[in-house]
Amino acid sequence: QVQLVESGGGLVQAGGSLRLSCAASGSTFSSYAVGWFRQAPGKERQFVAAAQSSGRAYYASSVQGRFTITRDNAKNTASLQMNSLKPEDTAVYYCAADGNDCASYAIQEYSYWGQGTQVTVSS
């Protein structure tokens, strides 16, 4: 069982940066893939980035080159560094964990989810 808590969201101007954090409980987190997803009002939840337990990372094309996912298995944490933010990045961002360590873009592969943190980018 893994519990996830996100933090670090907020309001930022376009072009700015934010760093989201995901704190996990449970000794097995280090063997799980961790993913970041986002959901804007009236839209479906979408994949942003994911990292396998090894640290190998995958990104949605919309954030490639601007966002970086990292994890610290010793501290049971994961982070999403978001640079060059755009108004279209505005959404609730969720951290998720996948016990199969696939780092998939598919929502259904993730068994554990945080409560989400709001990111708002003003133009």
PDB file of C-alpha atoms in Angstrom:
ATOM      1  CA  GLN A   1       0.000   0.000   0.000  1.00  0.00           C
ATOM      2  CA  VAL A   2       1.303   3.428  -0.962  1.00  0.00           C
ATOM      3  CA  GLN A   3      -0.048   6.825   0.019  1.00  0.00           C
ATOM      4  CA  LEU A   4       0.940   9.876  -1.988  1.00  0.00           C
ATOM      5  CA  VAL A   5       0.828  13.549  -1.052  1.00  0.00           C
ATOM      6  CA  GLU A   6       1.575  16.303  -3.569  1.00  0.00           C
ATOM      7  CA  SER A   7       2.765  19.805  -2.772  1.00  0.00           C
ATOM      8  CA  GLY A   8       4.276  22.801  -4.492  1.00  0.00           C
ATOM      9  CA  GLY A   9       1.443  24.019  -6.662  1.00  0.00           C
ATOM     10  CA  GLY A  10       0.533  27.672  -6.948  1.00  0.00           C
ATOM     11  CA  LEU A  11       0.084  30.683  -9.190  1.00  0.00           C
ATOM     12  CA  VAL A  12       2.877  31.679 -11.551  1.00  0.00           C
ATOM     13  CA  GLN A  13       3.214  33.941 -14.571  1.00  0.00           C
ATOM     14  CA  ALA A  14       3.806  32.546 -18.015  1.00  0.00           C
ATOM     15  CA  GLY A  15       7.483  31.776 -18.497  1.00  0.00           C
ATOM     16  CA  GLY A  16       7.978  31.063 -14.826  1.00  0.00           C
ATOM     17  CA  SER A  17       8.831  27.868 -12.986  1.00  0.00           C
ATOM     18  CA  LEU A  18       7.343  25.662 -10.297  1.00  0.00           C
ATOM     19  CA  ARG A  19       8.548  22.505  -8.623  1.00  0.00           C
ATOM     20  CA  LEU A  20       6.001  19.926  -7.537  1.00  0.00           C
ATOM     21  CA  SER A  21       6.830  17.315  -4.948  1.00  0.00           C
ATOM     22  CA  CYS A  22       5.277  13.949  -4.194  1.00  0.00           C
ATOM     23  CA  ALA A  23       5.888  12.352  -0.823  1.00  0.00           C
ATOM     24  CA  ALA A  24       5.163   8.635  -0.567  1.00  0.00           C
ATOM     25  CA  SER A  25       4.601   6.389   2.393  1.00  0.00           C
ATOM     26  CA  GLY A  26       5.326   2.683   2.212  1.00  0.00           C
ATOM     27  CA  SER A  27       8.583   0.819   1.904  1.00  0.00           C
ATOM     28  CA  THR A  28       7.814  -0.461  -1.606  1.00  0.00           C
ATOM     29  CA  PHE A  29       7.715   2.951  -3.299  1.00  0.00           C
ATOM     30  CA  SER A  30      11.294   2.609  -4.477  1.00  0.00           C
ATOM     31  CA  SER A  31      10.274  -0.327  -6.675  1.00  0.00           C
ATOM     32  CA  TYR A  32       7.263   1.457  -8.189  1.00  0.00           C
ATOM     33  CA  ALA A  33       7.063   3.650 -11.239  1.00  0.00           C
ATOM     34  CA  VAL A  34       5.869   7.159 -10.434  1.00  0.00           C
ATOM     35  CA  GLY A  35       3.863   9.268 -12.801  1.00  0.00           C
ATOM     36  CA  TRP A  36       2.556  12.810 -13.001  1.00  0.00           C
ATOM     37  CA  PHE A  37      -0.783  13.520 -14.612  1.00  0.00           C
ATOM     38  CA  ARG A  38      -2.862  16.665 -14.931  1.00  0.00           C
ATOM     39  CA  GLN A  39      -6.486  17.556 -15.388  1.00  0.00           C
ATOM     40  CA  ALA A  40      -7.755  20.898 -16.584  1.00  0.00           C
ATOM     41  CA  PRO A  41     -11.375  21.975 -16.021  1.00  0.00           C
ATOM     42  CA  GLY A  42     -13.719  20.164 -18.369  1.00  0.00           C
ATOM     43  CA  LYS A  43     -10.956  17.965 -19.763  1.00  0.00           C
ATOM     44  CA  GLU A  44      -9.791  14.414 -19.234  1.00  0.00           C
ATOM     45  CA  ARG A  45      -6.843  13.597 -17.034  1.00  0.00           C
ATOM     46  CA  GLN A  46      -3.715  13.360 -19.160  1.00  0.00           C
ATOM     47  CA  PHE A  47      -0.222  11.966 -18.841  1.00  0.00           C
ATOM     48  CA  VAL A  48       2.597  14.416 -18.165  1.00  0.00           C
ATOM     49  CA  ALA A  49       5.673  12.421 -17.181  1.00  0.00           C
ATOM     50  CA  ALA A  50       6.729   9.171 -15.521  1.00  0.00           C
ATOM     51  CA  ALA A  51       9.850   7.582 -14.127  1.00  0.00           C
ATOM     52  CA  GLN A  52      10.642   3.958 -13.540  1.00  0.00           C
ATOM     53  CA  SER A  53      12.295   2.819 -10.329  1.00  0.00           C
ATOM     54  CA  SER A  54      15.637   3.053 -12.157  1.00  0.00           C
ATOM     55  CA  GLY A  55      14.984   6.712 -12.885  1.00  0.00           C
ATOM     56  CA  ARG A  56      14.392   6.258 -16.597  1.00  0.00           C
ATOM     57  CA  ALA A  57      11.986   9.007 -17.558  1.00  0.00           C
ATOM     58  CA  TYR A  58       9.261   9.485 -20.137  1.00  0.00           C
ATOM     59  CA  TYR A  59       7.451  12.663 -21.118  1.00  0.00           C
ATOM     60  CA  ALA A  60       4.408  13.830 -22.983  1.00  0.00           C
ATOM     61  CA  SER A  61       5.385  15.707 -26.114  1.00  0.00           C
ATOM     62  CA  SER A  62       3.683  18.837 -24.808  1.00  0.00           C
ATOM     63  CA  VAL A  63       6.127  19.109 -21.895  1.00  0.00           C
ATOM     64  CA  GLN A  64       9.270  17.535 -23.352  1.00  0.00           C
ATOM     65  CA  GLY A  65      12.192  19.873 -22.823  1.00  0.00           C
ATOM     66  CA  ARG A  66      10.348  22.014 -20.270  1.00  0.00           C
ATOM     67  CA  PHE A  67       9.512  19.567 -17.467  1.00  0.00           C
ATOM     68  CA  THR A  68      11.846  17.192 -15.640  1.00  0.00           C
ATOM     69  CA  ILE A  69      10.785  14.300 -13.428  1.00  0.00           C
ATOM     70  CA  THR A  70      13.152  13.049 -10.754  1.00  0.00           C
ATOM     71  CA  ARG A  71      12.889  10.725  -7.819  1.00  0.00           C
ATOM     72  CA  ASP A  72      14.801  10.038  -4.632  1.00  0.00           C
ATOM     73  CA  ASN A  73      14.141   6.440  -3.633  1.00  0.00           C
ATOM     74  CA  ALA A  74      15.991   6.825  -0.353  1.00  0.00           C
ATOM     75  CA  LYS A  75      13.606   9.605   0.680  1.00  0.00           C
ATOM     76  CA  ASN A  76      10.491   8.139  -0.950  1.00  0.00           C
ATOM     77  CA  THR A  77       9.927  11.290  -2.941  1.00  0.00           C
ATOM     78  CA  ALA A  78       9.440  12.330  -6.535  1.00  0.00           C
ATOM     79  CA  SER A  79       9.503  15.779  -8.095  1.00  0.00           C
ATOM     80  CA  LEU A  80       8.376  17.503 -11.237  1.00  0.00           C
ATOM     81  CA  GLN A  81      10.383  20.584 -12.175  1.00  0.00           C
ATOM     82  CA  MET A  82       8.317  22.720 -14.522  1.00  0.00           C
ATOM     83  CA  ASN A  83      10.036  25.481 -16.475  1.00  0.00           C
ATOM     84  CA  SER A  84       8.840  27.849 -19.189  1.00  0.00           C
ATOM     85  CA  LEU A  85       5.290  27.427 -18.000  1.00  0.00           C
ATOM     86  CA  LYS A  86       2.426  28.310 -20.314  1.00  0.00           C
ATOM     87  CA  PRO A  87      -1.208  29.164 -19.561  1.00  0.00           C
ATOM     88  CA  GLU A  88      -2.206  25.833 -21.096  1.00  0.00           C
ATOM     89  CA  ASP A  89      -0.260  24.074 -18.331  1.00  0.00           C
ATOM     90  CA  THR A  90      -2.921  25.233 -15.883  1.00  0.00           C
ATOM     91  CA  ALA A  91      -4.468  22.170 -14.246  1.00  0.00           C
ATOM     92  CA  VAL A  92      -4.639  20.071 -11.124  1.00  0.00           C
ATOM     93  CA  TYR A  93      -1.517  17.925 -11.071  1.00  0.00           C
ATOM     94  CA  TYR A  94      -1.601  14.419  -9.631  1.00  0.00           C
ATOM     95  CA  CYS A  95       1.155  12.080  -8.544  1.00  0.00           C
ATOM     96  CA  ALA A  96       0.539   8.372  -9.101  1.00  0.00           C
ATOM     97  CA  ALA A  97       2.366   5.093  -8.449  1.00  0.00           C
ATOM     98  CA  ASP A  98       2.450   1.893 -10.492  1.00  0.00           C
ATOM     99  CA  GLY A  99       3.521  -1.316  -8.781  1.00  0.00           C
ATOM    100  CA  ASN A 100       4.421  -2.909 -12.113  1.00  0.00           C
ATOM    101  CA  ASP A 101       7.114  -0.288 -12.692  1.00  0.00           C
ATOM    102  CA  CYS A 102       5.978   0.296 -16.275  1.00  0.00           C
ATOM    103  CA  ALA A 103       5.938   4.114 -16.235  1.00  0.00           C
ATOM    104  CA  SER A 104       3.018   3.950 -18.643  1.00  0.00           C
ATOM    105  CA  TYR A 105       1.093   6.921 -20.020  1.00  0.00           C
ATOM    106  CA  ALA A 106      -2.124   5.002 -19.290  1.00  0.00           C
ATOM    107  CA  ILE A 107      -4.083   6.119 -16.245  1.00  0.00           C
ATOM    108  CA  GLN A 108      -5.427   2.641 -15.535  1.00  0.00           C
ATOM    109  CA  GLU A 109      -1.907   1.302 -14.940  1.00  0.00           C
ATOM    110  CA  TYR A 110      -1.560   3.358 -11.768  1.00  0.00           C
ATOM    111  CA  SER A 111      -3.076   1.961  -8.592  1.00  0.00           C
ATOM    112  CA  TYR A 112      -2.239   4.761  -6.194  1.00  0.00           C
ATOM    113  CA  TRP A 113      -3.023   8.455  -6.513  1.00  0.00           C
ATOM    114  CA  GLY A 114      -2.472  11.615  -4.544  1.00  0.00           C
ATOM    115  CA  GLN A 115      -5.114  14.243  -3.929  1.00  0.00           C
ATOM    116  CA  GLY A 116      -3.710  16.681  -6.479  1.00  0.00           C
ATOM    117  CA  THR A 117      -2.223  20.162  -6.354  1.00  0.00           C
ATOM    118  CA  GLN A 118      -3.424  23.170  -8.354  1.00  0.00           C
ATOM    119  CA  VAL A 119      -1.094  24.867 -10.814  1.00  0.00           C
ATOM    120  CA  THR A 120      -2.287  28.107 -12.379  1.00  0.00           C
ATOM    121  CA  VAL A 121      -0.270  29.909 -15.031  1.00  0.00           C
ATOM    122  CA  SER A 122      -1.350  33.439 -15.824  1.00  0.00           C
ATOM    123  CA  SER A 123      -0.726  35.099 -19.176  1.00  0.00           C
TER     124      SER A 123
END
